[in-house]
Every structure is written in structure tokens, then in C-alpha cells.
Tab-separated table of C-alpha atoms in Angstrom:
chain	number	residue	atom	x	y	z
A	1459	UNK	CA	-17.198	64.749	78.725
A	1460	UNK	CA	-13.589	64.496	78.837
A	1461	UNK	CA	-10.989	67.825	79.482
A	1462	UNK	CA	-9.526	66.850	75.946
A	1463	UNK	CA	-12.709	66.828	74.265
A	1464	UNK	CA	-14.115	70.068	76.323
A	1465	UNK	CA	-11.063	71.436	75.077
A	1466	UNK	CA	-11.720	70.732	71.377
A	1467	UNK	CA	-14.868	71.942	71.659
A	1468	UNK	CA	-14.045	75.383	72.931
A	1469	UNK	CA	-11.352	75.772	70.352
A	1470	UNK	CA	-13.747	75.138	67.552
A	1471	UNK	CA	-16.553	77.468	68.986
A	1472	UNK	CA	-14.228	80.298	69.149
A	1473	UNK	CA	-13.016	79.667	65.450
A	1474	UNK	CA	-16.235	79.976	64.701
A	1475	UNK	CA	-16.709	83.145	66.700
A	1476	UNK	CA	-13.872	84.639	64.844
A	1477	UNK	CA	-15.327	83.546	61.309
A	1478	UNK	CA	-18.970	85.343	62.356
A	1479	UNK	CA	-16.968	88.515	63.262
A	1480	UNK	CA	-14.626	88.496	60.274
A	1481	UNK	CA	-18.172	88.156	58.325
A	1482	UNK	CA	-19.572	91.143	59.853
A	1483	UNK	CA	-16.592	93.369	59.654
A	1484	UNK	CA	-16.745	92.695	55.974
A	1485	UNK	CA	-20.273	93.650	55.325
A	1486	UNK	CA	-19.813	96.850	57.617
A	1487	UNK	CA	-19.832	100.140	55.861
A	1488	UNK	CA	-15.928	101.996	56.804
A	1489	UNK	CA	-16.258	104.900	58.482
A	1490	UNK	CA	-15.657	107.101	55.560
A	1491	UNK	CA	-18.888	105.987	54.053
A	1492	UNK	CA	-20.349	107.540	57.248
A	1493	UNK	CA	-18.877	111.070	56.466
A	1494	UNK	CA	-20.953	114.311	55.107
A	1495	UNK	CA	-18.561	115.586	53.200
A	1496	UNK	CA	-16.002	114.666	50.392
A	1497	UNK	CA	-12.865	116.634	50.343
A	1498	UNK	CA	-10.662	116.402	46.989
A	1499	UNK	CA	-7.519	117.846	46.737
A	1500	UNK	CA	-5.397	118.117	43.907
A	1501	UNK	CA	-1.832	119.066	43.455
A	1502	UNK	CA	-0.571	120.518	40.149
A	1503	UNK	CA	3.250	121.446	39.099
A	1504	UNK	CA	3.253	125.101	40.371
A	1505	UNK	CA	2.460	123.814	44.155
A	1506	UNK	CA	-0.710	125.039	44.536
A	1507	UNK	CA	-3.595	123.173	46.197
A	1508	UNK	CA	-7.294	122.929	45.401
A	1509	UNK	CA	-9.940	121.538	48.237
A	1510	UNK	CA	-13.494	120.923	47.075
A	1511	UNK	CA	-16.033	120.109	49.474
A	1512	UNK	CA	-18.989	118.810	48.308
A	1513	UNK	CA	-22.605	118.959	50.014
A	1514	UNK	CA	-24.111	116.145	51.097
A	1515	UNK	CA	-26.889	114.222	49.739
A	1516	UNK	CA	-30.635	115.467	50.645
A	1517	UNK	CA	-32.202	112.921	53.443
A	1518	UNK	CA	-35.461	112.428	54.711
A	1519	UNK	CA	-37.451	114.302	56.754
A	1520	UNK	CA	-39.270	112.410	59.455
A	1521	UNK	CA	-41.890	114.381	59.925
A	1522	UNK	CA	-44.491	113.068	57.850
A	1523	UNK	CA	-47.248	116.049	56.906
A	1524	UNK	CA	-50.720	115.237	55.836
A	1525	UNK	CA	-52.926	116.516	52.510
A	1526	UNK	CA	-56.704	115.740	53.137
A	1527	UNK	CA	-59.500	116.382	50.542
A	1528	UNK	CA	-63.028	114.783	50.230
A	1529	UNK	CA	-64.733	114.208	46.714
A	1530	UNK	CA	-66.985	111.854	44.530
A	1531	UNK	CA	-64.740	108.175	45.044
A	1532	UNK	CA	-67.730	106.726	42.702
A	1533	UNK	CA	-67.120	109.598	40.319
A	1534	UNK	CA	-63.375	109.289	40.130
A	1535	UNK	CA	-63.271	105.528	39.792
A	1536	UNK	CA	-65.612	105.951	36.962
A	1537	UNK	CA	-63.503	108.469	35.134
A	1538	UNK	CA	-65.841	111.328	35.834
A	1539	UNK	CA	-63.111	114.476	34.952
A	1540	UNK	CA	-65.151	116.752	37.429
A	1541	UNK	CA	-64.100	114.171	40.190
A	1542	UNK	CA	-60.713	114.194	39.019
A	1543	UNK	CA	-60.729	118.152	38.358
A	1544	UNK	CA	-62.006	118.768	42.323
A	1545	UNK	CA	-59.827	116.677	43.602
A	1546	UNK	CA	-56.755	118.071	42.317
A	1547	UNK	CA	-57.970	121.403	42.928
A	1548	UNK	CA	-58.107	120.282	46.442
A	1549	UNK	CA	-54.718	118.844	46.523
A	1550	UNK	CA	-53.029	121.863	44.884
A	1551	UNK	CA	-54.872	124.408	47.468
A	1552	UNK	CA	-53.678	121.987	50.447
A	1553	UNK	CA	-50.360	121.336	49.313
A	1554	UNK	CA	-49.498	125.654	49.115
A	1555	UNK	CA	-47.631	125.331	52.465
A	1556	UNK	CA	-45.004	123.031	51.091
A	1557	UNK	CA	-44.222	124.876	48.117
A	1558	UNK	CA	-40.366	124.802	47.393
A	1559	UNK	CA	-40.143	121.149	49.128
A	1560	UNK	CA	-39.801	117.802	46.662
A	1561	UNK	CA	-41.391	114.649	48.280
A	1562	UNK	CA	-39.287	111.677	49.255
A	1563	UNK	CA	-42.106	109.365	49.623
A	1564	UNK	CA	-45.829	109.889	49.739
A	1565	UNK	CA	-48.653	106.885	51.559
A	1566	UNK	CA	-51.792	107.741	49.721
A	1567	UNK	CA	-55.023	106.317	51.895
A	1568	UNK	CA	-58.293	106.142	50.706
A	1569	UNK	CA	-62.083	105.709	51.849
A	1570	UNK	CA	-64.423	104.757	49.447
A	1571	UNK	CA	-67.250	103.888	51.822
A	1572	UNK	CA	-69.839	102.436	49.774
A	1573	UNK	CA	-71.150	99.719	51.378
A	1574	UNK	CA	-69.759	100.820	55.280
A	1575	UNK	CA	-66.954	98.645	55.647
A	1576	UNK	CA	-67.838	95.124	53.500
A	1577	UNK	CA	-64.984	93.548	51.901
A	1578	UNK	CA	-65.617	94.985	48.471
A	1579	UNK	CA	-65.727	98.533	50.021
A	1580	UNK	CA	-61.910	97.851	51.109
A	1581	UNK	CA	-61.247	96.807	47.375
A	1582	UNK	CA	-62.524	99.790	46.100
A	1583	UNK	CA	-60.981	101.956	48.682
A	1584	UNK	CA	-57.599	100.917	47.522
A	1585	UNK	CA	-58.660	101.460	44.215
A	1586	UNK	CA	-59.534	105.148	44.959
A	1587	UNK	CA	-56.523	105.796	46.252
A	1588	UNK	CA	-54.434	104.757	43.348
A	1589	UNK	CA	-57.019	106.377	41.274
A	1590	UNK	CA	-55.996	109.551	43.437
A	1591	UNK	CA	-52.169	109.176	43.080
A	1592	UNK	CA	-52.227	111.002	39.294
A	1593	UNK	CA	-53.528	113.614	40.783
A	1594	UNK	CA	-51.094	114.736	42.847
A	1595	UNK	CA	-48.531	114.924	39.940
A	1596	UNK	CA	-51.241	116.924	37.753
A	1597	UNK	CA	-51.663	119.484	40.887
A	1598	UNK	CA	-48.556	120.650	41.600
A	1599	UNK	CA	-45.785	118.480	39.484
A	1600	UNK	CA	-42.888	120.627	41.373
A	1601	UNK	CA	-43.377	118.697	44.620
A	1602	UNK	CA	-45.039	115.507	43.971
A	1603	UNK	CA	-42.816	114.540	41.025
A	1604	UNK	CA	-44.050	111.272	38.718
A	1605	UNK	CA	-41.536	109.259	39.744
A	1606	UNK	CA	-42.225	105.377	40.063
A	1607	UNK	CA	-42.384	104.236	43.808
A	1608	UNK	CA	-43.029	107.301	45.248
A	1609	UNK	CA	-46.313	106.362	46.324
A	1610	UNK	CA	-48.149	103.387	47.972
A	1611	UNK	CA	-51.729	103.699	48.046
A	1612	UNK	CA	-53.812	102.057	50.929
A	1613	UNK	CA	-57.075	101.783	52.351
A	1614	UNK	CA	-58.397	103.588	55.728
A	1615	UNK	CA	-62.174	102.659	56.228
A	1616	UNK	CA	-62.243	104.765	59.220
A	1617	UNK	CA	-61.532	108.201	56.890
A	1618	UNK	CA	-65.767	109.905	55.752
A	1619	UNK	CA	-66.599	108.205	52.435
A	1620	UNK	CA	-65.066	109.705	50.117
A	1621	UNK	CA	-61.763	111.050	51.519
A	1622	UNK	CA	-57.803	110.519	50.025
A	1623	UNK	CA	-55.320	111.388	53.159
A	1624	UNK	CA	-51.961	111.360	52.032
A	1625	UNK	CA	-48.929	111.463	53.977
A	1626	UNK	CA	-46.070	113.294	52.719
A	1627	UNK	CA	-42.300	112.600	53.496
A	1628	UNK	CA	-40.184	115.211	51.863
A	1629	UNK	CA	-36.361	115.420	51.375
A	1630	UNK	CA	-34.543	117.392	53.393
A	1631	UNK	CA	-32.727	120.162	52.530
């Protein structure tokens, strides 16, 4: 390769470079958007200023805690209401430590364990633990709210027969 050509080609690569980091600087947040706090002031004719600073917005708490209860899967996939009823009986005594908290985001597992681990037991494990997810609304509405995509509901074949686990990620305060 010739100098002129080696030449060329470096010029062009850092052009490029430039464009790639004028493309990322673009599509970066500023560093106000990183702030906690808002501050509005406001002048009126008699001089005097007004600050307002607002809280910030809740987050979420990484520390995921856990509701575990154990009932009829069969029962509750068949629309049995004393499945249903014992179930969220369960969930509303379990969930009495995080009273005043509002979940961010709650992973809902199930176990129906009819058949030990087949692949129709998976299907219906999933099944049981959307058939679970009402529940937690109808327990105690103040922290599991019925909002859509709060939950996901999966399947845990290693859980007893029988068993919903959820995992609970609340806001922060």
C-alpha cells in the first residue's frame, strides 16, 4: 500500500470515528436528566422569588421478597372457589409484612406437579400460576395493584406440587 493511499485511509476511518461519536453523544441522556430534583423558580414584579423542589420519582427496590403458599393447583385450574378462597387467604396472611409498600413488579412461579415433571405438567404449571395472579389483587389490592404487566407468571417444577412462589419487587420510597 502506498503512503498516499495509507493516508486516505486513515483520514476516512477517523471521519468515521467522529460520525460514531457524534451518534452517541446524541442519543446520550444530558446530565440534567440524571438529576433528583427539579428546582423552579419564578420571578414576579414585586422581586420576590419562589423555589420549588420537587421529590423524585419512586424507584425500584432490588431486593426481591418472596410470598409462598401451597393449595389444590387441580382445584384452582378447575375453578374450584375453595382453591381460589385458600389461596388468597394464604397470600393476604403472607403478604402482612409488606403492608404500606406498592409492588413494582411481581414473577409469579408455579408447580403443578401432576404427572412429576412430563411436559404437560410444565404446561399446566404455567397455567397455575397465571391462574394464581388474580389472586393477589383480590388479597390485598393496596399492594399488588391490577395493573397490566405487573406480573409474569412461570413455571418451577422443582417447588412441592401444588405451590405459587412469587417474587415481589416493590417501589421504593
Amino acid at each position: 500500500m502506498t503512503a498516499r493511499r495509507a493516508v486516505w485511509v486513515a483520514g476516512w476511518l477517523f471521519v468515521d470515528l467522529l460520525l460514531v461519536l457524534f451518534l452517541v453523544q446524541l442519543g446520550s441522556p444530558s446530565p440534567a436528566a440524571f438529576t433528583g430534583t427539579t428546582t423552579i423558580s419564578t420571578t414576579t414584579t414585586t422581586t420576590t422569588t419562589t423555589t420549588t423542589t420537587s421529590k423524585p420519582p419512586p424507584g425500584l427496590d432490588p431486593a426481591g421478597r418472596f410470598v409462598q403458599v401451597n393449595g389444590d393447583a387441580g382445584g384452582l385450574l378447575a375453578g374450584v372457589q375453595a382453591a381460589a378462597d385458600d389461596l388468597r387467604r394464604q397470600i393476604a396472611e403472607q403478604s402482612r409484612p409488606y403492608a404500606g409498600r406498592r409492588a413494582a413488579m411481581v414473577l409469579v412461579f408455579g408447580s403443578y406437579g401432576g404427572c412429576g415433571g412430563c411436559p404437560s405438567d410444565n404446561g399446566s404449571s404455567v397455567r397455575f400460576a397465571k391462574g394464581a395472579i388474580p389472586l393477589f389483587h383480590q388479597a390485598v389490592p393496596e399492594i399488588f395493584p391490577a395493573e397490566a404487566g405487573l406480573y409474569r407468571d412461570y413455571l418451577d417444577t422443582g417447588m412441592p406440587p401444588g405451590t405459587v412462589r412469587a417474587e415481589i419487587f416493590f417501589f421504593t420510597d
